[in-house]
Amino acid sequence: NRARCGLPLKRPHLKQRHTPLRLQLTLGFSVLLSLLFLLAFVAVYEDTKASLLQNLDRDLLSLARTELSSAVDGPNQGPHFHGDSGAQQGVLFQPDGLILATTSRLAPDQAQQMVELGRRHPGAVTFETAAGYRAVILDAHLAVLPQARLVLRLPLEPVWRNLGEVRFTLVWW
């Protein structure tokens, strides 16, 4: 009868398997919720990273201005750095590459690399990330050395360590 009416024949041994609607909804919402958590994780991580770098830049610029304000303390005294107790490394140089002063723990080859970095970024205050450091490059504006420029850098390791802790917290959350 079914074949004459154009209906397919019933074959009980060939049952079609349908995924229940409840299971489909559960899987769909689980995937959606997982994606939302992933997006939230990325947003929090990127916002924290930007905030940490912004704070580092602000501290680095403040430190650079402090060093510049005391780079030449008195007459007959050459330019020098005071902040050798911290993690910062700096070089004060002329536009032609002549090094005027460096922090005490800065190796000569590293000082030369910092001068080259400073010469690549003439003009306004510039922040640069290179070789595990965050550096600020700026004109010194010293009365006795009007052309001098300063490159001061701090290690990024504490920032990366903090970001690792944030990542760990977010993953376990």
PDB file of C-alpha atoms in Angstrom:
ATOM      1  CA  ASN A   1       0.000   0.000   0.000  1.00  0.00           C
ATOM      2  CA  ARG A   2       2.696   2.498   0.965  1.00  0.00           C
ATOM      3  CA  ALA A   3       4.653   1.973  -2.227  1.00  0.00           C
ATOM      4  CA  ARG A   4       1.542   2.595  -4.366  1.00  0.00           C
ATOM      5  CA  CYS A   5       0.865   5.915  -2.595  1.00  0.00           C
ATOM      6  CA  GLY A   6       4.431   7.160  -3.120  1.00  0.00           C
ATOM      7  CA  LEU A   7       5.387   6.805   0.537  1.00  0.00           C
ATOM      8  CA  PRO A   8       8.704   5.237   1.447  1.00  0.00           C
ATOM      9  CA  LEU A   9       8.615   1.736   2.743  1.00  0.00           C
ATOM     10  CA  LYS A  10       9.105   1.304   6.487  1.00  0.00           C
ATOM     11  CA  ARG A  11      12.221  -0.540   7.310  1.00  0.00           C
ATOM     12  CA  PRO A  12      12.393  -1.107  11.040  1.00  0.00           C
ATOM     13  CA  HIS A  13      15.982  -2.296  10.899  1.00  0.00           C
ATOM     14  CA  LEU A  14      17.158   1.056   9.379  1.00  0.00           C
ATOM     15  CA  LYS A  15      16.103   3.553  12.065  1.00  0.00           C
ATOM     16  CA  GLN A  16      17.260   7.115  11.651  1.00  0.00           C
ATOM     17  CA  ARG A  17      19.044   8.456  14.670  1.00  0.00           C
ATOM     18  CA  HIS A  18      18.166  11.996  15.679  1.00  0.00           C
ATOM     19  CA  THR A  19      20.048  13.925  18.327  1.00  0.00           C
ATOM     20  CA  PRO A  20      17.533  15.012  20.920  1.00  0.00           C
ATOM     21  CA  LEU A  21      16.758  18.729  20.974  1.00  0.00           C
ATOM     22  CA  ARG A  22      17.747  19.003  24.625  1.00  0.00           C
ATOM     23  CA  LEU A  23      21.217  17.628  23.874  1.00  0.00           C
ATOM     24  CA  GLN A  24      21.628  19.952  20.878  1.00  0.00           C
ATOM     25  CA  LEU A  25      20.713  22.974  23.012  1.00  0.00           C
ATOM     26  CA  THR A  26      23.022  21.876  25.813  1.00  0.00           C
ATOM     27  CA  LEU A  27      25.974  21.457  23.442  1.00  0.00           C
ATOM     28  CA  GLY A  28      25.229  24.717  21.619  1.00  0.00           C
ATOM     29  CA  PHE A  29      25.025  26.775  24.804  1.00  0.00           C
ATOM     30  CA  SER A  30      28.109  25.074  26.229  1.00  0.00           C
ATOM     31  CA  VAL A  31      30.110  26.066  23.151  1.00  0.00           C
ATOM     32  CA  LEU A  32      28.708  29.608  23.298  1.00  0.00           C
ATOM     33  CA  LEU A  33      29.512  29.949  26.989  1.00  0.00           C
ATOM     34  CA  SER A  34      33.036  28.593  26.439  1.00  0.00           C
ATOM     35  CA  LEU A  35      33.626  31.179  23.701  1.00  0.00           C
ATOM     36  CA  LEU A  36      32.364  33.957  25.961  1.00  0.00           C
ATOM     37  CA  PHE A  37      34.737  32.855  28.728  1.00  0.00           C
ATOM     38  CA  LEU A  38      37.605  32.746  26.257  1.00  0.00           C
ATOM     39  CA  LEU A  39      36.811  36.253  24.994  1.00  0.00           C
ATOM     40  CA  ALA A  40      36.578  37.534  28.570  1.00  0.00           C
ATOM     41  CA  PHE A  41      39.941  35.889  29.383  1.00  0.00           C
ATOM     42  CA  VAL A  42      41.607  37.553  26.383  1.00  0.00           C
ATOM     43  CA  ALA A  43      40.024  40.936  27.190  1.00  0.00           C
ATOM     44  CA  VAL A  44      41.137  40.854  30.838  1.00  0.00           C
ATOM     45  CA  TYR A  45      44.632  39.691  29.886  1.00  0.00           C
ATOM     46  CA  GLU A  46      45.110  42.358  27.191  1.00  0.00           C
ATOM     47  CA  ASP A  47      43.727  45.091  29.453  1.00  0.00           C
ATOM     48  CA  THR A  48      46.070  44.048  32.268  1.00  0.00           C
ATOM     49  CA  LYS A  49      49.022  43.963  29.858  1.00  0.00           C
ATOM     50  CA  ALA A  50      48.224  47.446  28.535  1.00  0.00           C
ATOM     51  CA  SER A  51      47.816  48.771  32.075  1.00  0.00           C
ATOM     52  CA  LEU A  52      51.126  47.296  33.269  1.00  0.00           C
ATOM     53  CA  LEU A  53      53.007  48.704  30.260  1.00  0.00           C
ATOM     54  CA  GLN A  54      51.349  52.102  30.705  1.00  0.00           C
ATOM     55  CA  ASN A  55      52.401  52.173  34.370  1.00  0.00           C
ATOM     56  CA  LEU A  56      55.928  51.119  33.419  1.00  0.00           C
ATOM     57  CA  ASP A  57      56.084  53.866  30.776  1.00  0.00           C
ATOM     58  CA  ARG A  58      54.911  56.489  33.276  1.00  0.00           C
ATOM     59  CA  ASP A  59      57.484  55.350  35.859  1.00  0.00           C
ATOM     60  CA  LEU A  60      60.212  55.183  33.232  1.00  0.00           C
ATOM     61  CA  LEU A  61      59.506  58.723  32.013  1.00  0.00           C
ATOM     62  CA  SER A  62      59.453  60.044  35.583  1.00  0.00           C
ATOM     63  CA  LEU A  63      62.751  58.307  36.304  1.00  0.00           C
ATOM     64  CA  ALA A  64      64.288  59.701  33.104  1.00  0.00           C
ATOM     65  CA  ARG A  65      63.217  63.257  33.966  1.00  0.00           C
ATOM     66  CA  THR A  66      64.622  62.862  37.472  1.00  0.00           C
ATOM     67  CA  GLU A  67      67.948  61.656  36.081  1.00  0.00           C
ATOM     68  CA  LEU A  68      68.057  64.555  33.631  1.00  0.00           C
ATOM     69  CA  SER A  69      67.294  67.141  36.293  1.00  0.00           C
ATOM     70  CA  SER A  70      70.365  66.029  38.249  1.00  0.00           C
ATOM     71  CA  ALA A  71      72.635  64.989  35.368  1.00  0.00           C
ATOM     72  CA  VAL A  72      74.802  68.099  35.755  1.00  0.00           C
ATOM     73  CA  ASP A  73      74.908  69.120  39.416  1.00  0.00           C
ATOM     74  CA  GLY A  74      77.398  71.948  39.362  1.00  0.00           C
ATOM     75  CA  PRO A  75      80.118  73.781  37.489  1.00  0.00           C
ATOM     76  CA  ASN A  76      83.123  71.809  36.328  1.00  0.00           C
ATOM     77  CA  GLN A  77      81.205  68.580  36.750  1.00  0.00           C
ATOM     78  CA  GLY A  78      80.465  66.372  33.767  1.00  0.00           C
ATOM     79  CA  PRO A  79      77.125  64.707  33.147  1.00  0.00           C
ATOM     80  CA  HIS A  80      76.470  61.643  35.270  1.00  0.00           C
ATOM     81  CA  PHE A  81      73.716  59.347  36.568  1.00  0.00           C
ATOM     82  CA  HIS A  82      72.568  59.082  40.171  1.00  0.00           C
ATOM     83  CA  GLY A  83      70.145  56.156  40.092  1.00  0.00           C
ATOM     84  CA  ASP A  84      72.619  53.288  39.950  1.00  0.00           C
ATOM     85  CA  SER A  85      70.927  51.430  42.792  1.00  0.00           C
ATOM     86  CA  GLY A  86      67.870  50.372  40.773  1.00  0.00           C
ATOM     87  CA  ALA A  87      67.345  48.131  37.776  1.00  0.00           C
ATOM     88  CA  GLN A  88      67.477  50.994  35.276  1.00  0.00           C
ATOM     89  CA  GLN A  89      70.211  51.334  32.703  1.00  0.00           C
ATOM     90  CA  GLY A  90      70.838  54.541  30.847  1.00  0.00           C
ATOM     91  CA  VAL A  91      73.035  56.368  28.417  1.00  0.00           C
ATOM     92  CA  LEU A  92      73.333  60.090  27.725  1.00  0.00           C
ATOM     93  CA  PHE A  93      74.774  60.827  24.305  1.00  0.00           C
ATOM     94  CA  GLN A  94      75.246  63.435  21.585  1.00  0.00           C
ATOM     95  CA  PRO A  95      73.413  63.099  18.236  1.00  0.00           C
ATOM     96  CA  ASP A  96      76.692  62.066  16.561  1.00  0.00           C
ATOM     97  CA  GLY A  97      76.857  59.017  18.884  1.00  0.00           C
ATOM     98  CA  LEU A  98      79.407  60.346  21.390  1.00  0.00           C
ATOM     99  CA  ILE A  99      78.573  58.826  24.779  1.00  0.00           C
ATOM    100  CA  LEU A 100      78.616  61.416  27.568  1.00  0.00           C
ATOM    101  CA  ALA A 101      77.576  59.236  30.531  1.00  0.00           C
ATOM    102  CA  THR A 102      76.249  55.762  31.297  1.00  0.00           C
ATOM    103  CA  THR A 103      74.912  54.004  34.356  1.00  0.00           C
ATOM    104  CA  SER A 104      77.613  52.028  36.130  1.00  0.00           C
ATOM    105  CA  ARG A 105      76.330  48.514  35.351  1.00  0.00           C
ATOM    106  CA  LEU A 106      75.977  49.090  31.619  1.00  0.00           C
ATOM    107  CA  ALA A 107      78.481  47.228  29.455  1.00  0.00           C
ATOM    108  CA  PRO A 108      80.068  49.251  26.622  1.00  0.00           C
ATOM    109  CA  ASP A 109      78.478  47.129  23.876  1.00  0.00           C
ATOM    110  CA  GLN A 110      75.040  47.542  25.480  1.00  0.00           C
ATOM    111  CA  ALA A 111      75.625  51.288  25.786  1.00  0.00           C
ATOM    112  CA  GLN A 112      76.411  51.420  22.073  1.00  0.00           C
ATOM    113  CA  GLN A 113      73.227  49.452  21.266  1.00  0.00           C
ATOM    114  CA  MET A 114      71.207  51.927  23.317  1.00  0.00           C
ATOM    115  CA  VAL A 115      72.811  54.852  21.480  1.00  0.00           C
ATOM    116  CA  GLU A 116      71.844  53.257  18.153  1.00  0.00           C
ATOM    117  CA  LEU A 117      68.302  52.802  19.441  1.00  0.00           C
ATOM    118  CA  GLY A 118      68.214  56.460  20.445  1.00  0.00           C
ATOM    119  CA  ARG A 119      69.555  57.600  17.088  1.00  0.00           C
ATOM    120  CA  ARG A 120      66.834  55.623  15.267  1.00  0.00           C
ATOM    121  CA  HIS A 121      64.147  57.586  17.145  1.00  0.00           C
ATOM    122  CA  PRO A 122      64.916  61.297  16.884  1.00  0.00           C
ATOM    123  CA  GLY A 123      62.546  63.914  18.235  1.00  0.00           C
ATOM    124  CA  ALA A 124      59.775  63.509  20.735  1.00  0.00           C
ATOM    125  CA  VAL A 125      59.523  61.133  23.662  1.00  0.00           C
ATOM    126  CA  THR A 126      59.409  57.570  22.357  1.00  0.00           C
ATOM    127  CA  PHE A 127      58.864  54.278  24.144  1.00  0.00           C
ATOM    128  CA  GLU A 128      60.386  51.144  22.659  1.00  0.00           C
ATOM    129  CA  THR A 129      60.482  47.479  23.615  1.00  0.00           C
ATOM    130  CA  ALA A 130      63.674  45.665  22.679  1.00  0.00           C
ATOM    131  CA  ALA A 131      65.694  42.713  23.991  1.00  0.00           C
ATOM    132  CA  GLY A 132      63.667  42.215  27.174  1.00  0.00           C
ATOM    133  CA  TYR A 133      63.654  45.892  28.124  1.00  0.00           C
ATOM    134  CA  ARG A 134      61.250  48.805  27.894  1.00  0.00           C
ATOM    135  CA  ALA A 135      63.101  52.016  27.008  1.00  0.00           C
ATOM    136  CA  VAL A 136      62.264  55.685  26.870  1.00  0.00           C
ATOM    137  CA  ILE A 137      64.128  57.881  24.411  1.00  0.00           C
ATOM    138  CA  LEU A 138      64.020  61.660  24.774  1.00  0.00           C
ATOM    139  CA  ASP A 139      65.901  64.891  24.242  1.00  0.00           C
ATOM    140  CA  ALA A 140      67.801  65.897  27.380  1.00  0.00           C
ATOM    141  CA  HIS A 141      67.227  69.677  27.099  1.00  0.00           C
ATOM    142  CA  LEU A 142      70.225  70.391  29.315  1.00  0.00           C
ATOM    143  CA  ALA A 143      71.522  73.973  29.296  1.00  0.00           C
ATOM    144  CA  VAL A 144      75.151  72.830  29.069  1.00  0.00           C
ATOM    145  CA  LEU A 145      74.347  70.069  26.537  1.00  0.00           C
ATOM    146  CA  PRO A 146      71.415  71.291  24.421  1.00  0.00           C
ATOM    147  CA  GLN A 147      71.763  68.535  21.802  1.00  0.00           C
ATOM    148  CA  ALA A 148      72.114  65.609  24.212  1.00  0.00           C
ATOM    149  CA  ARG A 149      69.660  62.720  24.216  1.00  0.00           C
ATOM    150  CA  LEU A 150      68.840  60.127  26.855  1.00  0.00           C
ATOM    151  CA  VAL A 151      67.902  56.467  26.557  1.00  0.00           C
ATOM    152  CA  LEU A 152      66.804  54.889  29.825  1.00  0.00           C
ATOM    153  CA  ARG A 153      65.514  51.348  30.107  1.00  0.00           C
ATOM    154  CA  LEU A 154      64.033  48.976  32.657  1.00  0.00           C
ATOM    155  CA  PRO A 155      63.745  45.174  32.386  1.00  0.00           C
ATOM    156  CA  LEU A 156      60.378  43.761  31.341  1.00  0.00           C
ATOM    157  CA  GLU A 157      60.804  40.591  33.392  1.00  0.00           C
ATOM    158  CA  PRO A 158      58.623  41.833  36.314  1.00  0.00           C
ATOM    159  CA  VAL A 159      55.845  42.740  33.869  1.00  0.00           C
ATOM    160  CA  TRP A 160      55.964  39.308  32.193  1.00  0.00           C
ATOM    161  CA  ARG A 161      56.011  37.637  35.611  1.00  0.00           C
ATOM    162  CA  ASN A 162      52.873  39.557  36.660  1.00  0.00           C
ATOM    163  CA  LEU A 163      51.176  38.664  33.382  1.00  0.00           C
ATOM    164  CA  GLY A 164      52.040  35.013  33.966  1.00  0.00           C
ATOM    165  CA  GLU A 165      50.329  35.187  37.348  1.00  0.00           C
ATOM    166  CA  VAL A 166      47.275  36.810  35.747  1.00  0.00           C
ATOM    167  CA  ARG A 167      47.194  34.098  33.089  1.00  0.00           C
ATOM    168  CA  PHE A 168      47.454  31.379  35.742  1.00  0.00           C
ATOM    169  CA  THR A 169      44.619  32.944  37.766  1.00  0.00           C
ATOM    170  CA  LEU A 170      42.371  33.298  34.725  1.00  0.00           C
ATOM    171  CA  VAL A 171      42.972  29.731  33.574  1.00  0.00           C
ATOM    172  CA  TRP A 172      42.153  28.305  37.006  1.00  0.00           C
ATOM    173  CA  TRP A 173      39.146  30.570  37.295  1.00  0.00           C
TER     174      TRP A 173
END
